[in-house]
Amino acid sequence: MRTEARPPRRIWPWFLAGAAVIAAAVVVLVIALRPAPTNQVDAAPVPTPTPSTTVVTDQEPTGCLGGPERDAAMLLAAQASAPHTTNGAVEVAASMVRWTFRYPGPSADEANQVSDEVIASTAAPEFANLAAAAAANPNPSRGVVPDGTPFYLSTVPGVWHVESAEPDRAEVSVGSGYVIDGELSPQLRSASTFVLVWQDGAWKLESGSLSRTTQDLYSIGTTFTGGC
C-alpha cells in the first residue's frame, strides 16, 4: 500500500484481498363461466400457464459486503455471501482490505480464525500466518499514518479493477481511502492487488502484491456502488 508509484512487490497476506435479482413468476388464470351451447359436445380445456424461469443476475461490487464492521465476523460473512463470480471475488478482496488495514489491528485469535477460513491451501507458507504478520508489523499503513494513530481504510471513495479472471481464479485490484482519527482523507489513497481462488465453495486468498500505483488504479478503476 502506498500513495506514490513504486516497483511491484509482494505484501503480507493480511494486506490482501450477488445479491440475486429474482424475477417474480406471475400466473394469470381466466376462466369464462357461461352455459355451453346444447350442440357443443365439450368445452375447450383451459391451458395451464407455465411459470416464468427465475433469473439470477450478478450484482456490481458494493465494497461493503458483510456489513460496515471491520472484524473477522464481517470478513467471514462477506466470504460466505460472495457468489462464484468475478464480482464475488472483488467483494471478498474489498472486505479483506477493510479487515486488514487498520490500527488497532486484529487480535491473534481473530487473525488465526481468518487464516483458517480465508487463506487458500495453495497460498505460499509465508502468507498463511496472519497473526505473525500482524505482530511483526502493527502499523499496516507502512508509514503513511504515524505509529499509534488510529486509522482504517474505507471503500466509500474506493475503486476496483479486474486484472484477469477465470471460472475459479481471479486477480483483482482494490483502491480505498484512509480514514485517520475518524476523518476521511481527501488525498491519501491505497492500492492493493490480490489473487483469489475458488476452494471449498468460497473465494479464498492465494497471494497479494503492490502491482499498481494508486494513481494508475484510480485512473482505470470502477467505483464501488456503495462502500464502507
mmCIF file with all atom_site columns, C-alpha atoms in Angstrom:
data_model
loop_
_atom_site.group_PDB
_atom_site.id
_atom_site.type_symbol
_atom_site.label_atom_id
_atom_site.label_alt_id
_atom_site.label_comp_id
_atom_site.label_asym_id
_atom_site.label_entity_id
_atom_site.label_seq_id
_atom_site.pdbx_PDB_ins_code
_atom_site.Cartn_x
_atom_site.Cartn_y
_atom_site.Cartn_z
_atom_site.occupancy
_atom_site.B_iso_or_equiv
_atom_site.pdbx_formal_charge
_atom_site.auth_seq_id
_atom_site.auth_comp_id
_atom_site.auth_asym_id
_atom_site.auth_atom_id
_atom_site.pdbx_PDB_model_num
ATOM 1   C CA . MET A 1 1   ? 0.000   0.000   0.000   1.00 0.00 ? 1   MET A CA 1
ATOM 2   C CA . ARG A 1 2   ? 1.369   3.402   -0.852  1.00 0.00 ? 2   ARG A CA 1
ATOM 3   C CA . THR A 1 3   ? 0.471   6.794   -2.095  1.00 0.00 ? 3   THR A CA 1
ATOM 4   C CA . GLU A 1 4   ? 3.033   7.051   -4.875  1.00 0.00 ? 4   GLU A CA 1
ATOM 5   C CA . ALA A 1 5   ? 4.279   4.718   -7.609  1.00 0.00 ? 5   ALA A CA 1
ATOM 6   C CA . ARG A 1 6   ? 6.783   2.046   -6.576  1.00 0.00 ? 6   ARG A CA 1
ATOM 7   C CA . PRO A 1 7   ? 8.032   -1.136  -8.251  1.00 0.00 ? 7   PRO A CA 1
ATOM 8   C CA . PRO A 1 8   ? 5.633   -4.086  -7.800  1.00 0.00 ? 8   PRO A CA 1
ATOM 9   C CA . ARG A 1 9   ? 6.345   -6.108  -4.671  1.00 0.00 ? 9   ARG A CA 1
ATOM 10  C CA . ARG A 1 10  ? 4.689   -8.806  -2.635  1.00 0.00 ? 10  ARG A CA 1
ATOM 11  C CA . ILE A 1 11  ? 2.865   -7.834  0.535   1.00 0.00 ? 11  ILE A CA 1
ATOM 12  C CA . TRP A 1 12  ? 1.767   -9.633  3.684   1.00 0.00 ? 12  TRP A CA 1
ATOM 13  C CA . PRO A 1 13  ? -1.249  -11.836 3.150   1.00 0.00 ? 13  PRO A CA 1
ATOM 14  C CA . TRP A 1 14  ? -3.351  -9.914  5.615   1.00 0.00 ? 14  TRP A CA 1
ATOM 15  C CA . PHE A 1 15  ? -2.775  -6.857  3.392   1.00 0.00 ? 15  PHE A CA 1
ATOM 16  C CA . LEU A 1 16  ? -4.633  -8.808  0.864   1.00 0.00 ? 16  LEU A CA 1
ATOM 17  C CA . ALA A 1 17  ? -7.669  -9.369  -0.798  1.00 0.00 ? 17  ALA A CA 1
ATOM 18  C CA . GLY A 1 18  ? -24.726 -11.193 -5.508  1.00 0.00 ? 18  GLY A CA 1
ATOM 19  C CA . ALA A 1 19  ? -27.301 -10.249 -4.294  1.00 0.00 ? 19  ALA A CA 1
ATOM 20  C CA . ALA A 1 20  ? -29.628 -12.018 -6.740  1.00 0.00 ? 20  ALA A CA 1
ATOM 21  C CA . VAL A 1 21  ? -32.453 -10.238 -8.513  1.00 0.00 ? 21  VAL A CA 1
ATOM 22  C CA . ILE A 1 22  ? -35.411 -12.642 -8.522  1.00 0.00 ? 22  ILE A CA 1
ATOM 23  C CA . ALA A 1 23  ? -37.983 -12.255 -11.256 1.00 0.00 ? 23  ALA A CA 1
ATOM 24  C CA . ALA A 1 24  ? -41.484 -12.844 -9.873  1.00 0.00 ? 24  ALA A CA 1
ATOM 25  C CA . ALA A 1 25  ? -43.498 -15.600 -11.509 1.00 0.00 ? 25  ALA A CA 1
ATOM 26  C CA . VAL A 1 26  ? -46.888 -14.174 -12.358 1.00 0.00 ? 26  VAL A CA 1
ATOM 27  C CA . VAL A 1 27  ? -49.625 -16.616 -13.223 1.00 0.00 ? 27  VAL A CA 1
ATOM 28  C CA . VAL A 1 28  ? -52.917 -15.265 -14.550 1.00 0.00 ? 28  VAL A CA 1
ATOM 29  C CA . LEU A 1 29  ? -55.766 -17.718 -14.977 1.00 0.00 ? 29  LEU A CA 1
ATOM 30  C CA . VAL A 1 30  ? -59.049 -16.517 -16.520 1.00 0.00 ? 30  VAL A CA 1
ATOM 31  C CA . ILE A 1 31  ? -61.981 -18.902 -16.648 1.00 0.00 ? 31  ILE A CA 1
ATOM 32  C CA . ALA A 1 32  ? -65.088 -17.884 -18.564 1.00 0.00 ? 32  ALA A CA 1
ATOM 33  C CA . LEU A 1 33  ? -68.132 -19.261 -16.795 1.00 0.00 ? 33  LEU A CA 1
ATOM 34  C CA . ARG A 1 34  ? -71.152 -19.382 -19.077 1.00 0.00 ? 34  ARG A CA 1
ATOM 35  C CA . PRO A 1 35  ? -73.506 -22.139 -20.244 1.00 0.00 ? 35  PRO A CA 1
ATOM 36  C CA . ALA A 1 36  ? -72.288 -24.200 -23.128 1.00 0.00 ? 36  ALA A CA 1
ATOM 37  C CA . PRO A 1 37  ? -74.487 -24.407 -26.237 1.00 0.00 ? 37  PRO A CA 1
ATOM 38  C CA . THR A 1 38  ? -76.601 -27.559 -26.354 1.00 0.00 ? 38  THR A CA 1
ATOM 39  C CA . ASN A 1 39  ? -74.998 -28.675 -29.612 1.00 0.00 ? 39  ASN A CA 1
ATOM 40  C CA . GLN A 1 40  ? -71.436 -28.367 -28.186 1.00 0.00 ? 40  GLN A CA 1
ATOM 41  C CA . VAL A 1 41  ? -70.013 -31.640 -27.073 1.00 0.00 ? 41  VAL A CA 1
ATOM 42  C CA . ASP A 1 42  ? -67.152 -30.478 -24.809 1.00 0.00 ? 42  ASP A CA 1
ATOM 43  C CA . ALA A 1 43  ? -65.737 -27.152 -23.740 1.00 0.00 ? 43  ALA A CA 1
ATOM 44  C CA . ALA A 1 44  ? -62.208 -26.497 -24.799 1.00 0.00 ? 44  ALA A CA 1
ATOM 45  C CA . PRO A 1 45  ? -59.767 -27.167 -21.907 1.00 0.00 ? 45  PRO A CA 1
ATOM 46  C CA . VAL A 1 46  ? -58.254 -24.149 -20.221 1.00 0.00 ? 46  VAL A CA 1
ATOM 47  C CA . PRO A 1 47  ? -54.496 -24.136 -20.914 1.00 0.00 ? 47  PRO A CA 1
ATOM 48  C CA . THR A 1 48  ? -52.245 -24.363 -17.839 1.00 0.00 ? 48  THR A CA 1
ATOM 49  C CA . PRO A 1 49  ? -49.931 -21.350 -17.552 1.00 0.00 ? 49  PRO A CA 1
ATOM 50  C CA . THR A 1 50  ? -46.201 -22.033 -17.454 1.00 0.00 ? 50  THR A CA 1
ATOM 51  C CA . PRO A 1 51  ? -44.365 -20.197 -14.642 1.00 0.00 ? 51  PRO A CA 1
ATOM 52  C CA . SER A 1 52  ? -41.532 -17.971 -15.800 1.00 0.00 ? 52  SER A CA 1
ATOM 53  C CA . THR A 1 53  ? -37.972 -19.042 -15.105 1.00 0.00 ? 53  THR A CA 1
ATOM 54  C CA . THR A 1 54  ? -36.243 -17.331 -12.186 1.00 0.00 ? 54  THR A CA 1
ATOM 55  C CA . VAL A 1 55  ? -33.415 -15.132 -13.405 1.00 0.00 ? 55  VAL A CA 1
ATOM 56  C CA . VAL A 1 56  ? -30.377 -14.507 -11.197 1.00 0.00 ? 56  VAL A CA 1
ATOM 57  C CA . THR A 1 57  ? -28.004 -11.682 -12.106 1.00 0.00 ? 57  THR A CA 1
ATOM 58  C CA . ASP A 1 58  ? -24.576 -10.799 -10.758 1.00 0.00 ? 58  ASP A CA 1
ATOM 59  C CA . GLN A 1 59  ? -24.577 -7.572  -8.768  1.00 0.00 ? 59  GLN A CA 1
ATOM 60  C CA . GLU A 1 60  ? -21.888 -4.928  -9.239  1.00 0.00 ? 60  GLU A CA 1
ATOM 61  C CA . PRO A 1 61  ? -19.432 -4.860  -6.309  1.00 0.00 ? 61  PRO A CA 1
ATOM 62  C CA . THR A 1 62  ? -20.648 -2.719  -3.416  1.00 0.00 ? 62  THR A CA 1
ATOM 63  C CA . GLY A 1 63  ? -17.406 -2.676  -1.440  1.00 0.00 ? 63  GLY A CA 1
ATOM 64  C CA . CYS A 1 64  ? -19.484 -3.325  1.676   1.00 0.00 ? 64  CYS A CA 1
ATOM 65  C CA . LEU A 1 65  ? -20.403 -6.996  1.532   1.00 0.00 ? 65  LEU A CA 1
ATOM 66  C CA . GLY A 1 66  ? -20.527 -8.454  5.043   1.00 0.00 ? 66  GLY A CA 1
ATOM 67  C CA . GLY A 1 67  ? -21.541 -5.162  6.662   1.00 0.00 ? 67  GLY A CA 1
ATOM 68  C CA . PRO A 1 68  ? -19.794 -1.999  7.871   1.00 0.00 ? 68  PRO A CA 1
ATOM 69  C CA . GLU A 1 69  ? -17.735 -3.560  10.669  1.00 0.00 ? 69  GLU A CA 1
ATOM 70  C CA . ARG A 1 70  ? -14.035 -4.372  10.331  1.00 0.00 ? 70  ARG A CA 1
ATOM 71  C CA . ASP A 1 71  ? -13.793 -7.601  12.284  1.00 0.00 ? 71  ASP A CA 1
ATOM 72  C CA . ALA A 1 72  ? -13.489 -11.280 11.413  1.00 0.00 ? 72  ALA A CA 1
ATOM 73  C CA . ALA A 1 73  ? -17.266 -11.721 11.516  1.00 0.00 ? 73  ALA A CA 1
ATOM 74  C CA . MET A 1 74  ? -17.639 -9.157  8.727   1.00 0.00 ? 74  MET A CA 1
ATOM 75  C CA . LEU A 1 75  ? -14.951 -10.787 6.585   1.00 0.00 ? 75  LEU A CA 1
ATOM 76  C CA . LEU A 1 76  ? -16.319 -14.300 7.020   1.00 0.00 ? 76  LEU A CA 1
ATOM 77  C CA . ALA A 1 77  ? -19.868 -13.076 6.322   1.00 0.00 ? 77  ALA A CA 1
ATOM 78  C CA . ALA A 1 78  ? -18.655 -11.450 3.099   1.00 0.00 ? 78  ALA A CA 1
ATOM 79  C CA . GLN A 1 79  ? -16.881 -14.634 2.076   1.00 0.00 ? 79  GLN A CA 1
ATOM 80  C CA . ALA A 1 80  ? -19.992 -16.722 2.780   1.00 0.00 ? 80  ALA A CA 1
ATOM 81  C CA . SER A 1 81  ? -22.210 -14.341 0.777   1.00 0.00 ? 81  SER A CA 1
ATOM 82  C CA . ALA A 1 82  ? -19.911 -13.737 -2.194  1.00 0.00 ? 82  ALA A CA 1
ATOM 83  C CA . PRO A 1 83  ? -21.120 -15.550 -5.327  1.00 0.00 ? 83  PRO A CA 1
ATOM 84  C CA . HIS A 1 84  ? -18.949 -17.729 -7.536  1.00 0.00 ? 84  HIS A CA 1
ATOM 85  C CA . THR A 1 85  ? -18.339 -14.848 -9.931  1.00 0.00 ? 85  THR A CA 1
ATOM 86  C CA . THR A 1 86  ? -15.588 -12.331 -10.560 1.00 0.00 ? 86  THR A CA 1
ATOM 87  C CA . ASN A 1 87  ? -17.659 -9.692  -8.761  1.00 0.00 ? 87  ASN A CA 1
ATOM 88  C CA . GLY A 1 88  ? -17.821 -12.047 -5.790  1.00 0.00 ? 88  GLY A CA 1
ATOM 89  C CA . ALA A 1 89  ? -14.019 -12.233 -5.759  1.00 0.00 ? 89  ALA A CA 1
ATOM 90  C CA . VAL A 1 90  ? -13.854 -8.426  -5.821  1.00 0.00 ? 90  VAL A CA 1
ATOM 91  C CA . GLU A 1 91  ? -16.167 -8.232  -2.798  1.00 0.00 ? 91  GLU A CA 1
ATOM 92  C CA . VAL A 1 92  ? -14.001 -10.639 -0.783  1.00 0.00 ? 92  VAL A CA 1
ATOM 93  C CA . ALA A 1 93  ? -10.871 -8.690  -1.707  1.00 0.00 ? 93  ALA A CA 1
ATOM 94  C CA . ALA A 1 94  ? -12.505 -5.420  -0.619  1.00 0.00 ? 94  ALA A CA 1
ATOM 95  C CA . SER A 1 95  ? -13.568 -6.996  2.672   1.00 0.00 ? 95  SER A CA 1
ATOM 96  C CA . MET A 1 96  ? -10.007 -8.229  3.223   1.00 0.00 ? 96  MET A CA 1
ATOM 97  C CA . VAL A 1 97  ? -8.730  -4.680  2.741   1.00 0.00 ? 97  VAL A CA 1
ATOM 98  C CA . ARG A 1 98  ? -11.204 -3.329  5.286   1.00 0.00 ? 98  ARG A CA 1
ATOM 99  C CA . TRP A 1 99  ? -10.299 -6.044  7.811   1.00 0.00 ? 99  TRP A CA 1
ATOM 100 C CA . THR A 1 100 ? -6.531  -5.814  7.375   1.00 0.00 ? 100 THR A CA 1
ATOM 101 C CA . PHE A 1 101 ? -5.648  -2.148  7.047   1.00 0.00 ? 101 PHE A CA 1
ATOM 102 C CA . ARG A 1 102 ? -6.442  -0.610  10.424  1.00 0.00 ? 102 ARG A CA 1
ATOM 103 C CA . TYR A 1 103 ? -4.968  0.371   13.732  1.00 0.00 ? 103 TYR A CA 1
ATOM 104 C CA . PRO A 1 104 ? -5.514  -1.016  16.273  1.00 0.00 ? 104 PRO A CA 1
ATOM 105 C CA . GLY A 1 105 ? -5.317  -4.211  14.269  1.00 0.00 ? 105 GLY A CA 1
ATOM 106 C CA . PRO A 1 106 ? -6.838  -7.669  14.765  1.00 0.00 ? 106 PRO A CA 1
ATOM 107 C CA . SER A 1 107 ? -6.067  -9.821  17.780  1.00 0.00 ? 107 SER A CA 1
ATOM 108 C CA . ALA A 1 108 ? -4.061  -13.023 17.378  1.00 0.00 ? 108 ALA A CA 1
ATOM 109 C CA . ASP A 1 109 ? -7.197  -15.151 17.818  1.00 0.00 ? 109 ASP A CA 1
ATOM 110 C CA . GLU A 1 110 ? -9.044  -13.162 15.158  1.00 0.00 ? 110 GLU A CA 1
ATOM 111 C CA . ALA A 1 111 ? -6.101  -13.373 12.756  1.00 0.00 ? 111 ALA A CA 1
ATOM 112 C CA . ASN A 1 112 ? -5.861  -17.141 13.270  1.00 0.00 ? 112 ASN A CA 1
ATOM 113 C CA . GLN A 1 113 ? -9.573  -17.508 12.554  1.00 0.00 ? 113 GLN A CA 1
ATOM 114 C CA . VAL A 1 114 ? -9.212  -15.592 9.301   1.00 0.00 ? 114 VAL A CA 1
ATOM 115 C CA . SER A 1 115 ? -6.124  -17.617 8.352   1.00 0.00 ? 115 SER A CA 1
ATOM 116 C CA . ASP A 1 116 ? -8.068  -20.844 8.773   1.00 0.00 ? 116 ASP A CA 1
ATOM 117 C CA . GLU A 1 117 ? -11.079 -19.706 6.753   1.00 0.00 ? 117 GLU A CA 1
ATOM 118 C CA . VAL A 1 118 ? -9.859  -17.189 4.174   1.00 0.00 ? 118 VAL A CA 1
ATOM 119 C CA . ILE A 1 119 ? -6.324  -18.217 3.173   1.00 0.00 ? 119 ILE A CA 1
ATOM 120 C CA . ALA A 1 120 ? -6.203  -20.712 0.294   1.00 0.00 ? 120 ALA A CA 1
ATOM 121 C CA . SER A 1 121 ? -4.485  -24.068 0.683   1.00 0.00 ? 121 SER A CA 1
ATOM 122 C CA . THR A 1 122 ? -2.390  -23.147 -2.368  1.00 0.00 ? 122 THR A CA 1
ATOM 123 C CA . ALA A 1 123 ? -1.014  -19.971 -0.745  1.00 0.00 ? 123 ALA A CA 1
ATOM 124 C CA . ALA A 1 124 ? 2.704   -19.732 -0.014  1.00 0.00 ? 124 ALA A CA 1
ATOM 125 C CA . PRO A 1 125 ? 3.645   -20.627 3.600   1.00 0.00 ? 125 PRO A CA 1
ATOM 126 C CA . GLU A 1 126 ? 4.595   -17.041 4.443   1.00 0.00 ? 126 GLU A CA 1
ATOM 127 C CA . PHE A 1 127 ? 1.033   -15.972 3.640   1.00 0.00 ? 127 PHE A CA 1
ATOM 128 C CA . ALA A 1 128 ? -0.594  -18.463 5.963   1.00 0.00 ? 128 ALA A CA 1
ATOM 129 C CA . ASN A 1 129 ? 0.214   -16.996 9.383   1.00 0.00 ? 129 ASN A CA 1
ATOM 130 C CA . LEU A 1 130 ? -1.682  -13.722 9.603   1.00 0.00 ? 130 LEU A CA 1
ATOM 131 C CA . ALA A 1 131 ? -1.178  -13.447 13.364  1.00 0.00 ? 131 ALA A CA 1
ATOM 132 C CA . ALA A 1 132 ? 2.598   -13.474 12.992  1.00 0.00 ? 132 ALA A CA 1
ATOM 133 C CA . ALA A 1 133 ? 2.400   -10.946 10.166  1.00 0.00 ? 133 ALA A CA 1
ATOM 134 C CA . ALA A 1 134 ? 0.264   -8.586  12.243  1.00 0.00 ? 134 ALA A CA 1
ATOM 135 C CA . ALA A 1 135 ? 2.582   -8.857  15.232  1.00 0.00 ? 135 ALA A CA 1
ATOM 136 C CA . ALA A 1 136 ? 5.641   -8.128  13.090  1.00 0.00 ? 136 ALA A CA 1
ATOM 137 C CA . ASN A 1 137 ? 4.110   -5.020  11.539  1.00 0.00 ? 137 ASN A CA 1
ATOM 138 C CA . PRO A 1 138 ? 1.426   -3.438  13.759  1.00 0.00 ? 138 PRO A CA 1
ATOM 139 C CA . ASN A 1 139 ? 1.197   -0.358  11.510  1.00 0.00 ? 139 ASN A CA 1
ATOM 140 C CA . PRO A 1 140 ? -0.044  -1.665  8.148   1.00 0.00 ? 140 PRO A CA 1
ATOM 141 C CA . SER A 1 141 ? -0.019  1.834   6.635   1.00 0.00 ? 141 SER A CA 1
ATOM 142 C CA . ARG A 1 142 ? 3.737   1.398   6.127   1.00 0.00 ? 142 ARG A CA 1
ATOM 143 C CA . GLY A 1 143 ? 4.429   4.898   7.406   1.00 0.00 ? 143 GLY A CA 1
ATOM 144 C CA . VAL A 1 144 ? 1.567   6.726   5.693   1.00 0.00 ? 144 VAL A CA 1
ATOM 145 C CA . VAL A 1 145 ? -0.044  7.134   9.121   1.00 0.00 ? 145 VAL A CA 1
ATOM 146 C CA . PRO A 1 146 ? 2.172   7.789   12.183  1.00 0.00 ? 146 PRO A CA 1
ATOM 147 C CA . ASP A 1 147 ? 2.626   4.858   14.557  1.00 0.00 ? 147 ASP A CA 1
ATOM 148 C CA . GLY A 1 148 ? -0.070  4.674   17.215  1.00 0.00 ? 148 GLY A CA 1
ATOM 149 C CA . THR A 1 149 ? -2.577  6.794   15.292  1.00 0.00 ? 149 THR A CA 1
ATOM 150 C CA . PRO A 1 150 ? -5.996  5.160   14.838  1.00 0.00 ? 150 PRO A CA 1
ATOM 151 C CA . PHE A 1 151 ? -6.931  4.665   11.184  1.00 0.00 ? 151 PHE A CA 1
ATOM 152 C CA . TYR A 1 152 ? -8.698  2.340   8.790   1.00 0.00 ? 152 TYR A CA 1
ATOM 153 C CA . LEU A 1 153 ? -9.363  2.075   5.063   1.00 0.00 ? 153 LEU A CA 1
ATOM 154 C CA . SER A 1 154 ? -12.736 2.882   3.546   1.00 0.00 ? 154 SER A CA 1
ATOM 155 C CA . THR A 1 155 ? -14.172 1.750   0.218   1.00 0.00 ? 155 THR A CA 1
ATOM 156 C CA . VAL A 1 156 ? -16.562 4.738   0.113   1.00 0.00 ? 156 VAL A CA 1
ATOM 157 C CA . PRO A 1 157 ? -14.072 6.515   -2.191  1.00 0.00 ? 157 PRO A CA 1
ATOM 158 C CA . GLY A 1 158 ? -12.873 3.125   -3.442  1.00 0.00 ? 158 GLY A CA 1
ATOM 159 C CA . VAL A 1 159 ? -12.446 1.581   -6.876  1.00 0.00 ? 159 VAL A CA 1
ATOM 160 C CA . TRP A 1 160 ? -11.904 -1.915  -8.238  1.00 0.00 ? 160 TRP A CA 1
ATOM 161 C CA . HIS A 1 161 ? -10.357 -3.392  -11.354 1.00 0.00 ? 161 HIS A CA 1
ATOM 162 C CA . VAL A 1 162 ? -10.229 -6.963  -12.677 1.00 0.00 ? 162 VAL A CA 1
ATOM 163 C CA . GLU A 1 163 ? -6.721  -7.792  -13.840 1.00 0.00 ? 163 GLU A CA 1
ATOM 164 C CA . SER A 1 164 ? -7.640  -11.280 -15.054 1.00 0.00 ? 164 SER A CA 1
ATOM 165 C CA . ALA A 1 165 ? -10.417 -13.783 -14.483 1.00 0.00 ? 165 ALA A CA 1
ATOM 166 C CA . GLU A 1 166 ? -11.088 -17.489 -14.908 1.00 0.00 ? 166 GLU A CA 1
ATOM 167 C CA . PRO A 1 167 ? -14.005 -19.553 -13.550 1.00 0.00 ? 167 PRO A CA 1
ATOM 168 C CA . ASP A 1 168 ? -12.149 -20.487 -10.341 1.00 0.00 ? 168 ASP A CA 1
ATOM 169 C CA . ARG A 1 169 ? -9.443  -17.834 -10.206 1.00 0.00 ? 169 ARG A CA 1
ATOM 170 C CA . ALA A 1 170 ? -9.393  -14.039 -10.290 1.00 0.00 ? 170 ALA A CA 1
ATOM 171 C CA . GLU A 1 171 ? -6.786  -11.328 -9.916  1.00 0.00 ? 171 GLU A CA 1
ATOM 172 C CA . VAL A 1 172 ? -8.318  -8.052  -8.791  1.00 0.00 ? 172 VAL A CA 1
ATOM 173 C CA . SER A 1 173 ? -7.082  -4.679  -7.566  1.00 0.00 ? 173 SER A CA 1
ATOM 174 C CA . VAL A 1 174 ? -8.822  -2.631  -4.874  1.00 0.00 ? 174 VAL A CA 1
ATOM 175 C CA . GLY A 1 175 ? -8.362  1.061   -4.166  1.00 0.00 ? 175 GLY A CA 1
ATOM 176 C CA . SER A 1 176 ? -9.537  2.658   -0.918  1.00 0.00 ? 176 SER A CA 1
ATOM 177 C CA . GLY A 1 177 ? -9.183  5.805   1.152   1.00 0.00 ? 177 GLY A CA 1
ATOM 178 C CA . TYR A 1 178 ? -7.568  6.461   4.548   1.00 0.00 ? 178 TYR A CA 1
ATOM 179 C CA . VAL A 1 179 ? -9.787  7.420   7.464   1.00 0.00 ? 179 VAL A CA 1
ATOM 180 C CA . ILE A 1 180 ? -7.475  8.889   10.130  1.00 0.00 ? 180 ILE A CA 1
ATOM 181 C CA . ASP A 1 181 ? -8.809  9.717   13.590  1.00 0.00 ? 181 ASP A CA 1
ATOM 182 C CA . GLY A 1 182 ? -12.317 9.387   12.179  1.00 0.00 ? 182 GLY A CA 1
ATOM 183 C CA . GLU A 1 183 ? -11.777 11.751  9.237   1.00 0.00 ? 183 GLU A CA 1
ATOM 184 C CA . LEU A 1 184 ? -11.647 10.625  5.604   1.00 0.00 ? 184 LEU A CA 1
ATOM 185 C CA . SER A 1 185 ? -8.521  11.999  3.987   1.00 0.00 ? 185 SER A CA 1
ATOM 186 C CA . PRO A 1 186 ? -9.227  13.842  0.730   1.00 0.00 ? 186 PRO A CA 1
ATOM 187 C CA . GLN A 1 187 ? -5.837  12.833  -0.686  1.00 0.00 ? 187 GLN A CA 1
ATOM 188 C CA . LEU A 1 188 ? -4.492  9.627   0.873   1.00 0.00 ? 188 LEU A CA 1
ATOM 189 C CA . ARG A 1 189 ? -5.389  6.518   -1.067  1.00 0.00 ? 189 ARG A CA 1
ATOM 190 C CA . SER A 1 190 ? -4.316  2.849   -1.076  1.00 0.00 ? 190 SER A CA 1
ATOM 191 C CA . ALA A 1 191 ? -3.952  0.285   -3.865  1.00 0.00 ? 191 ALA A CA 1
ATOM 192 C CA . SER A 1 192 ? -3.549  -3.478  -3.462  1.00 0.00 ? 192 SER A CA 1
ATOM 193 C CA . THR A 1 193 ? -3.804  -6.415  -5.854  1.00 0.00 ? 193 THR A CA 1
ATOM 194 C CA . PHE A 1 194 ? -4.996  -9.885  -4.859  1.00 0.00 ? 194 PHE A CA 1
ATOM 195 C CA . VAL A 1 195 ? -5.206  -13.329 -6.380  1.00 0.00 ? 195 VAL A CA 1
ATOM 196 C CA . LEU A 1 196 ? -8.219  -15.312 -5.173  1.00 0.00 ? 196 LEU A CA 1
ATOM 197 C CA . VAL A 1 197 ? -9.167  -18.911 -5.923  1.00 0.00 ? 197 VAL A CA 1
ATOM 198 C CA . TRP A 1 198 ? -12.470 -20.733 -5.507  1.00 0.00 ? 198 TRP A CA 1
ATOM 199 C CA . GLN A 1 199 ? -11.936 -23.510 -2.945  1.00 0.00 ? 199 GLN A CA 1
ATOM 200 C CA . ASP A 1 200 ? -14.372 -25.436 -0.755  1.00 0.00 ? 200 ASP A CA 1
ATOM 201 C CA . GLY A 1 201 ? -17.300 -23.412 -2.055  1.00 0.00 ? 201 GLY A CA 1
ATOM 202 C CA . ALA A 1 202 ? -15.840 -19.952 -1.330  1.00 0.00 ? 202 ALA A CA 1
ATOM 203 C CA . TRP A 1 203 ? -13.368 -17.366 -2.582  1.00 0.00 ? 203 TRP A CA 1
ATOM 204 C CA . LYS A 1 204 ? -10.035 -17.605 -0.740  1.00 0.00 ? 204 LYS A CA 1
ATOM 205 C CA . LEU A 1 205 ? -6.875  -15.514 -0.815  1.00 0.00 ? 205 LEU A CA 1
ATOM 206 C CA . GLU A 1 206 ? -3.840  -17.026 -2.521  1.00 0.00 ? 206 GLU A CA 1
ATOM 207 C CA . SER A 1 207 ? -1.461  -14.063 -2.808  1.00 0.00 ? 207 SER A CA 1
ATOM 208 C CA . GLY A 1 208 ? -1.194  -10.295 -2.918  1.00 0.00 ? 208 GLY A CA 1
ATOM 209 C CA . SER A 1 209 ? 1.087   -7.603  -4.283  1.00 0.00 ? 209 SER A CA 1
ATOM 210 C CA . LEU A 1 210 ? 1.530   -3.885  -4.865  1.00 0.00 ? 210 LEU A CA 1
ATOM 211 C CA . SER A 1 211 ? 1.498   -4.148  -8.639  1.00 0.00 ? 211 SER A CA 1
ATOM 212 C CA . ARG A 1 212 ? -0.320  -0.880  -9.338  1.00 0.00 ? 212 ARG A CA 1
ATOM 213 C CA . THR A 1 213 ? 0.182   2.641   -8.098  1.00 0.00 ? 213 THR A CA 1
ATOM 214 C CA . THR A 1 214 ? -2.797  4.448   -6.609  1.00 0.00 ? 214 THR A CA 1
ATOM 215 C CA . GLN A 1 215 ? -2.704  6.924   -9.488  1.00 0.00 ? 215 GLN A CA 1
ATOM 216 C CA . ASP A 1 216 ? -2.795  4.141   -12.045 1.00 0.00 ? 216 ASP A CA 1
ATOM 217 C CA . LEU A 1 217 ? -5.561  2.189   -10.317 1.00 0.00 ? 217 LEU A CA 1
ATOM 218 C CA . TYR A 1 218 ? -7.784  5.203   -9.783  1.00 0.00 ? 218 TYR A CA 1
ATOM 219 C CA . SER A 1 219 ? -7.400  6.179   -13.435 1.00 0.00 ? 219 SER A CA 1
ATOM 220 C CA . ILE A 1 220 ? -8.771  2.836   -14.674 1.00 0.00 ? 220 ILE A CA 1
ATOM 221 C CA . GLY A 1 221 ? -10.831 1.552   -11.735 1.00 0.00 ? 221 GLY A CA 1
ATOM 222 C CA . THR A 1 222 ? -14.605 1.290   -11.410 1.00 0.00 ? 222 THR A CA 1
ATOM 223 C CA . THR A 1 223 ? -16.214 2.979   -8.412  1.00 0.00 ? 223 THR A CA 1
ATOM 224 C CA . PHE A 1 224 ? -17.895 0.728   -5.832  1.00 0.00 ? 224 PHE A CA 1
ATOM 225 C CA . THR A 1 225 ? -21.662 1.145   -5.791  1.00 0.00 ? 225 THR A CA 1
ATOM 226 C CA . GLY A 1 226 ? -21.722 1.619   -2.019  1.00 0.00 ? 226 GLY A CA 1
ATOM 227 C CA . GLY A 1 227 ? -18.688 1.400   0.191   1.00 0.00 ? 227 GLY A CA 1
ATOM 228 C CA . CYS A 1 228 ? -17.935 1.080   3.893   1.00 0.00 ? 228 CYS A CA 1
#
